[in-house]
């Protein structure tokens, strides 16, 4: 338990700054997410398909303007070529902003945020999921399916099961094109079942795909510790009230590790004045 | 030295003398971030020379049967 003076100081800091519940960054983030969704699937700019998107957006979607980084990565691994351009792209994005694209630009993350806004009683489930070991599942998925699977079979194994592909490419193409519909078989049914499970899970828990599956988030997550944009908690003022955890879409404790590998830099926790964005200057 | 520069210099020196500041030059980005950025740019340049962007484009233009879930 924190001492009284610290608790008082935290209370006064909270009352002097913006209140935690006012969440000024949320509307802005939603606008950016919406803009990113529209841009990533705006069709007219599809000349940009030579460039990988910094977010998970299936390039088989008829409206997609950029290439899916995970699909492209699997293609290179399947051809047994080292993907220099992709690794460079991941390194630059990660070094500058870490996983911020997950929180601010990913259309699939945006969909999960919207699904979780459906009001339900799910407090007990949230607590159980937060303490489960499932959050490490994305590492074997990344190594097993995206790297080893693609290398061994020469096929994009993750794409075969990816709910983003099923939702953005599978559903619309099968719906509008009779020739594609004729080719849809067992794999399509499996994909639709995965999409359904994903939608139900996203209604029940916060960002399940980002927390337990996303290979792109797995690539970006180590950069959170070294990226230019960071979060900093004033430990002297923090009384661990848990308001930041309640606001966090990844259900993490920012006061324990502000630059956690799971953090998507949505900055919702920064509505508490104890947590601040810090730019990685050398004179820290 | 201009007045503005002299004022800034005096302020930094005074703070250092009083033990409040540091004379160490503040570099805008950590060297580790510079290193990662340099590495990333070099990899992209190597990738461009190896025609990797064309490969990404061709792969993205082909209707991906795996993504759609076709037989």
Coordinates of N, CA and C in Angstrom, one line a residue, chain A residues 151-284:
Chain A
X151 N 8.5 -21.7 -44.8 CA 9.8 -22.2 -45.3 C 9.7 -23.7 -45.7
X152 N 9.0 -24.5 -44.9 CA 8.9 -25.9 -45.2 C 8.0 -26.2 -46.4
X153 N 6.9 -25.5 -46.5 CA 5.9 -25.8 -47.5 C 5.9 -24.9 -48.7
X154 N 6.5 -23.8 -48.6 CA 6.5 -22.8 -49.7 C 5.2 -22.1 -49.9
X155 N 4.3 -22.3 -48.9 CA 3.0 -21.7 -49.0 C 2.7 -20.8 -47.8
X156 N 1.9 -19.7 -48.0 CA 1.6 -18.9 -46.8 C 0.6 -19.5 -45.8
X157 N 1.1 -20.3 -44.9 CA 0.3 -21.1 -44.0 C -0.6 -20.2 -43.1
X158 N 0.0 -19.1 -42.7 CA -0.8 -18.2 -41.8 C -2.0 -17.6 -42.5
X159 N -1.8 -17.3 -43.8 CA -2.8 -16.7 -44.6 C -4.0 -17.6 -44.7
X160 N -3.8 -18.9 -44.7 CA -4.8 -19.9 -44.8 C -5.8 -19.9 -43.6
X161 N -5.3 -19.4 -42.5 CA -6.1 -19.4 -41.3 C -6.4 -17.9 -40.8
X162 N -5.8 -16.9 -41.5 CA -5.9 -15.6 -41.0 C -7.4 -15.0 -41.1
X163 N -7.9 -14.6 -39.9 CA -9.3 -14.1 -40.0 C -9.4 -12.7 -40.7
X164 N -8.3 -12.0 -40.7 CA -8.3 -10.7 -41.5 C -8.5 -11.0 -43.0
X165 N -7.9 -12.0 -43.5 CA -8.0 -12.4 -44.9 C -9.4 -12.9 -45.2
X166 N -9.9 -13.7 -44.2 CA -11.3 -14.2 -44.4 C -12.3 -13.1 -44.4
X167 N -12.1 -12.1 -43.6 CA -13.1 -11.0 -43.5 C -13.0 -10.0 -44.6
X168 N -11.7 -9.7 -44.9 CA -11.5 -8.6 -45.9 C -11.5 -9.1 -47.3
X169 N -11.0 -10.3 -47.5 CA -10.9 -10.8 -48.9 C -11.9 -11.9 -49.2
X170 N -11.9 -12.9 -48.3 CA -12.8 -14.1 -48.6 C -14.2 -13.8 -48.7
X171 N -14.8 -13.1 -47.7 CA -16.2 -12.8 -47.7 C -16.6 -12.0 -48.9
X172 N -16.0 -10.8 -49.1 CA -16.5 -9.9 -50.2 C -16.3 -10.6 -51.6
X173 N -15.2 -11.3 -51.8 CA -14.9 -11.8 -53.1 C -15.9 -13.0 -53.4
X174 N -16.1 -13.8 -52.4 CA -17.0 -15.0 -52.6 C -18.4 -14.4 -52.8
X175 N -18.7 -13.3 -52.2 CA -20.1 -12.8 -52.3 C -20.3 -12.1 -53.7
X176 N -19.3 -11.5 -54.2 CA -19.6 -10.8 -55.5 C -19.2 -11.5 -56.7
X177 N -18.3 -12.5 -56.6 CA -17.8 -13.2 -57.9 C -18.3 -14.6 -57.9
X178 N -19.2 -15.0 -58.8 CA -19.7 -16.4 -58.9 C -18.6 -17.4 -59.2
X179 N -17.6 -17.0 -60.0 CA -16.5 -18.0 -60.4 C -15.7 -18.3 -59.1
X180 N -15.4 -17.3 -58.3 CA -14.7 -17.5 -57.1 C -15.5 -18.3 -56.1
X181 N -16.8 -18.0 -56.1 CA -17.7 -18.8 -55.2 C -17.7 -20.3 -55.5
X182 N -17.6 -20.6 -56.8 CA -17.5 -22.0 -57.3 C -16.3 -22.7 -56.7
X183 N -15.2 -21.9 -56.5 CA -14.0 -22.5 -56.1 C -13.9 -22.7 -54.5
X184 N -14.8 -22.0 -53.8 CA -14.7 -22.1 -52.4 C -15.1 -23.5 -51.9
X185 N -14.2 -24.0 -51.0 CA -14.4 -25.3 -50.5 C -14.3 -25.4 -49.0
X186 N -13.7 -26.5 -48.5 CA -13.6 -26.7 -47.1 C -12.7 -25.6 -46.4
X187 N -11.7 -25.2 -47.1 CA -10.8 -24.2 -46.4 C -11.6 -22.9 -46.2
X188 N -12.5 -22.6 -47.1 CA -13.3 -21.4 -46.9 C -14.2 -21.5 -45.7
X189 N -14.8 -22.7 -45.6 CA -15.7 -22.9 -44.4 C -14.9 -22.8 -43.1
X190 N -13.7 -23.4 -43.1 CA -12.8 -23.3 -42.0 C -12.5 -21.9 -41.6
X191 N -12.2 -21.1 -42.7 CA -11.9 -19.7 -42.5 C -13.1 -18.9 -41.9
X192 N -14.2 -19.2 -42.4 CA -15.4 -18.5 -41.9 C -15.7 -18.9 -40.5
X193 N -15.4 -20.1 -40.1 CA -15.6 -20.5 -38.7 C -14.6 -19.8 -37.8
X194 N -13.4 -19.6 -38.3 CA -12.3 -18.8 -37.6 C -12.8 -17.4 -37.4
X195 N -13.3 -16.8 -38.5 CA -13.8 -15.4 -38.4 C -14.9 -15.3 -37.4
X196 N -15.8 -16.3 -37.4 CA -16.9 -16.3 -36.4 C -16.4 -16.3 -35.0
X197 N -15.5 -17.3 -34.8 CA -14.9 -17.4 -33.4 C -14.2 -16.1 -33.0
X198 N -13.5 -15.5 -34.0 CA -12.8 -14.3 -33.7 C -13.7 -13.2 -33.3
X199 N -14.9 -13.0 -34.1 CA -15.8 -12.0 -33.8 C -16.4 -12.1 -32.4
X200 N -16.8 -13.4 -32.0 CA -17.4 -13.6 -30.7 C -16.3 -13.3 -29.6
X201 N -15.1 -13.8 -29.9 CA -14.0 -13.5 -28.9 C -13.8 -12.1 -28.7
X202 N -13.8 -11.3 -29.8 CA -13.5 -9.9 -29.7 C -14.6 -9.1 -29.0
X203 N -15.8 -9.7 -29.0 CA -16.9 -9.1 -28.2 C -16.7 -9.3 -26.7
X204 N -16.1 -10.5 -26.4 CA -16.0 -10.9 -25.0 C -14.7 -10.3 -24.4
X205 N -13.6 -10.3 -25.1 CA -12.3 -9.8 -24.5 C -11.7 -8.8 -25.4
X206 N -10.8 -8.0 -24.7 CA -10.2 -6.9 -25.4 C -9.1 -7.4 -26.4
X207 N -9.2 -7.0 -27.7 CA -8.3 -7.2 -28.7 C -7.6 -8.6 -28.7
X208 N -8.4 -9.7 -28.8 CA -7.9 -11.0 -28.7 C -6.8 -11.4 -29.8
X209 N -7.1 -10.9 -31.0 CA -6.2 -11.2 -32.1 C -4.8 -10.6 -31.8
X210 N -4.8 -9.3 -31.4 CA -3.5 -8.6 -31.2 C -2.8 -9.2 -30.0
X211 N -3.5 -9.6 -29.0 CA -2.9 -10.2 -27.8 C -2.3 -11.6 -28.0
X212 N -3.1 -12.4 -28.7 CA -2.7 -13.8 -28.7 C -2.2 -14.4 -30.0
X213 N -2.4 -13.6 -31.1 CA -2.1 -14.2 -32.4 C -1.2 -13.4 -33.3
X214 N -1.5 -12.1 -33.4 CA -0.9 -11.2 -34.5 C 0.6 -11.4 -34.7
X215 N 1.0 -11.9 -35.8 CA 2.5 -12.0 -36.1 C 3.1 -10.6 -36.3
X216 N 2.4 -9.6 -36.8 CA 3.0 -8.3 -37.1 C 3.3 -7.6 -35.7
X217 N 2.3 -7.8 -34.8 CA 2.6 -7.2 -33.4 C 3.8 -7.9 -32.8
X218 N 3.9 -9.2 -33.1 CA 5.1 -10.0 -32.5 C 6.4 -9.4 -33.1
X219 N 6.4 -9.0 -34.3 CA 7.6 -8.5 -34.9 C 7.9 -7.1 -34.3
X220 N 6.9 -6.3 -34.1 CA 7.1 -4.9 -33.6 C 7.3 -4.9 -32.1
X221 N 6.8 -5.9 -31.4 CA 6.9 -5.8 -29.9 C 8.3 -5.6 -29.3
X222 N 9.3 -6.3 -29.7 CA 10.6 -6.0 -29.1 C 11.1 -4.5 -29.2
X223 N 10.6 -3.9 -30.3 CA 11.0 -2.5 -30.5 C 10.4 -1.5 -29.4
X224 N 9.4 -1.9 -28.7 CA 8.8 -1.0 -27.7 C 9.8 -0.5 -26.7
X225 N 10.8 -1.4 -26.4 CA 11.8 -1.0 -25.4 C 12.8 0.0 -25.9
X226 N 13.0 0.0 -27.2 CA 14.1 0.9 -27.7 C 13.5 2.0 -28.7
X227 N 12.2 2.0 -28.9 CA 11.7 3.0 -29.9 C 11.9 4.4 -29.4
X228 N 11.8 5.3 -30.4 CA 11.9 6.8 -30.1 C 10.7 7.3 -29.3
X229 N 9.5 6.8 -29.6 CA 8.4 7.2 -28.8 C 8.2 6.2 -27.6
X230 N 8.2 6.7 -26.4 CA 8.1 5.8 -25.3 C 7.1 6.3 -24.3
X231 N 6.8 5.5 -23.3 CA 5.9 6.0 -22.2 C 6.7 6.0 -20.9
X232 N 6.4 7.0 -20.1 CA 7.2 7.0 -18.8 C 6.2 7.3 -17.6
X233 N 6.3 6.5 -16.6 CA 5.5 6.6 -15.4 C 6.2 7.3 -14.3
X234 N 5.6 8.2 -13.7 CA 6.2 8.9 -12.6 C 5.9 8.0 -11.3
X235 N 6.8 7.1 -11.0 CA 6.6 6.2 -9.9 C 6.3 6.8 -8.6
X236 N 6.9 8.0 -8.4 CA 6.7 8.7 -7.1 C 5.2 9.1 -6.9
X237 N 4.6 9.5 -8.0 CA 3.2 10.0 -8.0 C 2.2 8.8 -8.1
X238 N 2.6 7.7 -8.7 CA 1.6 6.7 -9.0 C 1.2 5.9 -7.7
X239 N -0.1 5.8 -7.5 CA -0.5 5.0 -6.4 C -1.2 3.7 -6.8
X240 N -0.9 3.3 -8.0 CA -1.4 2.0 -8.6 C -2.9 1.9 -8.4
X241 N -3.6 2.9 -8.8 CA -5.1 2.9 -8.7 C -5.8 2.0 -9.7
X242 N -5.0 1.7 -10.8 CA -5.5 0.7 -11.8 C -6.4 1.4 -12.9
X243 N -6.5 2.7 -12.8 CA -7.4 3.4 -13.9 C -6.7 3.2 -15.3
X244 N -5.4 3.2 -15.3 CA -4.7 3.0 -16.6 C -5.0 1.6 -17.2
X245 N -5.0 0.6 -16.3 CA -5.2 -0.7 -16.7 C -6.7 -0.9 -17.3
X246 N -7.6 -0.2 -16.6 CA -9.0 -0.3 -17.0 C -9.2 0.4 -18.4
X247 N -8.4 1.4 -18.7 CA -8.5 2.1 -19.9 C -7.7 1.4 -21.1
X248 N -6.7 0.5 -20.7 CA -5.8 -0.1 -21.7 C -6.6 -1.1 -22.5
X249 N -6.5 -1.0 -23.9 CA -7.2 -2.0 -24.7 C -6.5 -3.3 -24.8
X250 N -5.2 -3.4 -24.3 CA -4.5 -4.6 -24.2 C -4.5 -5.2 -22.8
X251 N -5.2 -4.6 -21.9 CA -5.4 -5.1 -20.5 C -4.0 -5.3 -19.8
X252 N -3.1 -4.4 -20.0 CA -1.8 -4.5 -19.3 C -1.7 -3.4 -18.2
X253 N -0.7 -3.6 -17.3 CA -0.5 -2.6 -16.3 C 0.6 -1.6 -16.6
X254 N 0.2 -0.5 -17.2 CA 1.3 0.5 -17.6 C 2.2 0.9 -16.5
X255 N 1.7 0.9 -15.2 CA 2.6 1.4 -14.1 C 3.6 0.3 -13.7
X256 N 3.4 -0.9 -14.1 CA 4.4 -1.9 -13.8 C 5.5 -1.9 -14.9
X257 N 5.1 -1.8 -16.2 CA 6.1 -1.8 -17.3 C 5.4 -0.9 -18.4
X258 N 5.8 0.4 -18.4 CA 5.2 1.3 -19.3 C 5.5 0.9 -20.8
X259 N 6.7 0.3 -21.0 CA 7.1 0.0 -22.4 C 7.1 -1.5 -22.6
X260 N 6.0 -2.1 -22.1 CA 5.8 -3.6 -22.2 C 5.7 -4.0 -23.7
X261 N 6.1 -5.2 -23.9 CA 6.0 -5.7 -25.3 C 4.6 -5.8 -25.8
X262 N 3.7 -5.9 -24.9 CA 2.3 -6.0 -25.3 C 1.6 -4.6 -25.6
X263 N 2.3 -3.5 -25.2 CA 1.7 -2.2 -25.3 C 1.6 -1.8 -26.8
X264 N 0.4 -1.3 -27.2 CA 0.2 -0.9 -28.6 C 0.3 0.7 -28.7
X265 N 0.7 1.3 -27.7 CA 1.0 2.8 -27.7 C -0.3 3.6 -28.1
X266 N -1.4 3.1 -27.7 CA -2.7 3.8 -28.0 C -2.8 5.1 -27.2
X267 N -2.0 5.2 -26.2 CA -1.9 6.4 -25.3 C -3.2 6.7 -24.5
X268 N -4.0 5.7 -24.4 CA -5.2 5.9 -23.6 C -4.9 6.1 -22.1
X269 N -3.8 5.4 -21.7 CA -3.4 5.6 -20.3 C -2.8 6.9 -20.0
X270 N -2.4 7.7 -21.0 CA -1.8 9.0 -20.8 C -2.8 10.0 -20.3
X271 N -4.1 9.7 -20.3 CA -5.1 10.6 -19.8 C -4.9 10.7 -18.2
X272 N -4.1 9.8 -17.6 CA -3.7 9.9 -16.3 C -2.4 10.7 -16.3
X273 N -2.3 11.8 -15.6 CA -1.2 12.7 -15.7 C 0.1 12.1 -15.2
X274 N 0.0 10.9 -14.5 CA 1.2 10.3 -14.0 C 2.0 9.6 -15.2
X275 N 1.3 9.2 -16.2 CA 1.9 8.6 -17.4 C 2.0 9.6 -18.5
X276 N 3.3 9.7 -19.0 CA 3.5 10.7 -20.1 C 4.2 10.0 -21.2
X277 N 4.0 10.7 -22.4 CA 4.8 10.2 -23.6 C 6.2 10.8 -23.5
X278 N 7.2 10.0 -23.8 CA 8.5 10.5 -23.7 C 9.2 10.2 -25.0
X279 N 9.9 11.2 -25.6 CA 10.6 11.0 -26.8 C 12.1 10.6 -26.4
X280 N 12.6 9.6 -27.1 CA 13.8 9.0 -26.8 C 15.1 9.8 -27.1
X281 N 15.2 10.9 -26.4 CA 16.5 11.7 -26.6 C 17.6 11.0 -25.8
X282 N 18.8 11.3 -26.2 CA 20.0 10.7 -25.5 C 20.1 11.2 -24.1
X283 N 19.7 12.4 -23.8 CA 19.9 13.0 -22.5 C 18.7 12.7 -21.6
X284 N 18.5 11.4 -21.3 CA 17.4 11.0 -20.4 C 17.8 11.1 -18.9

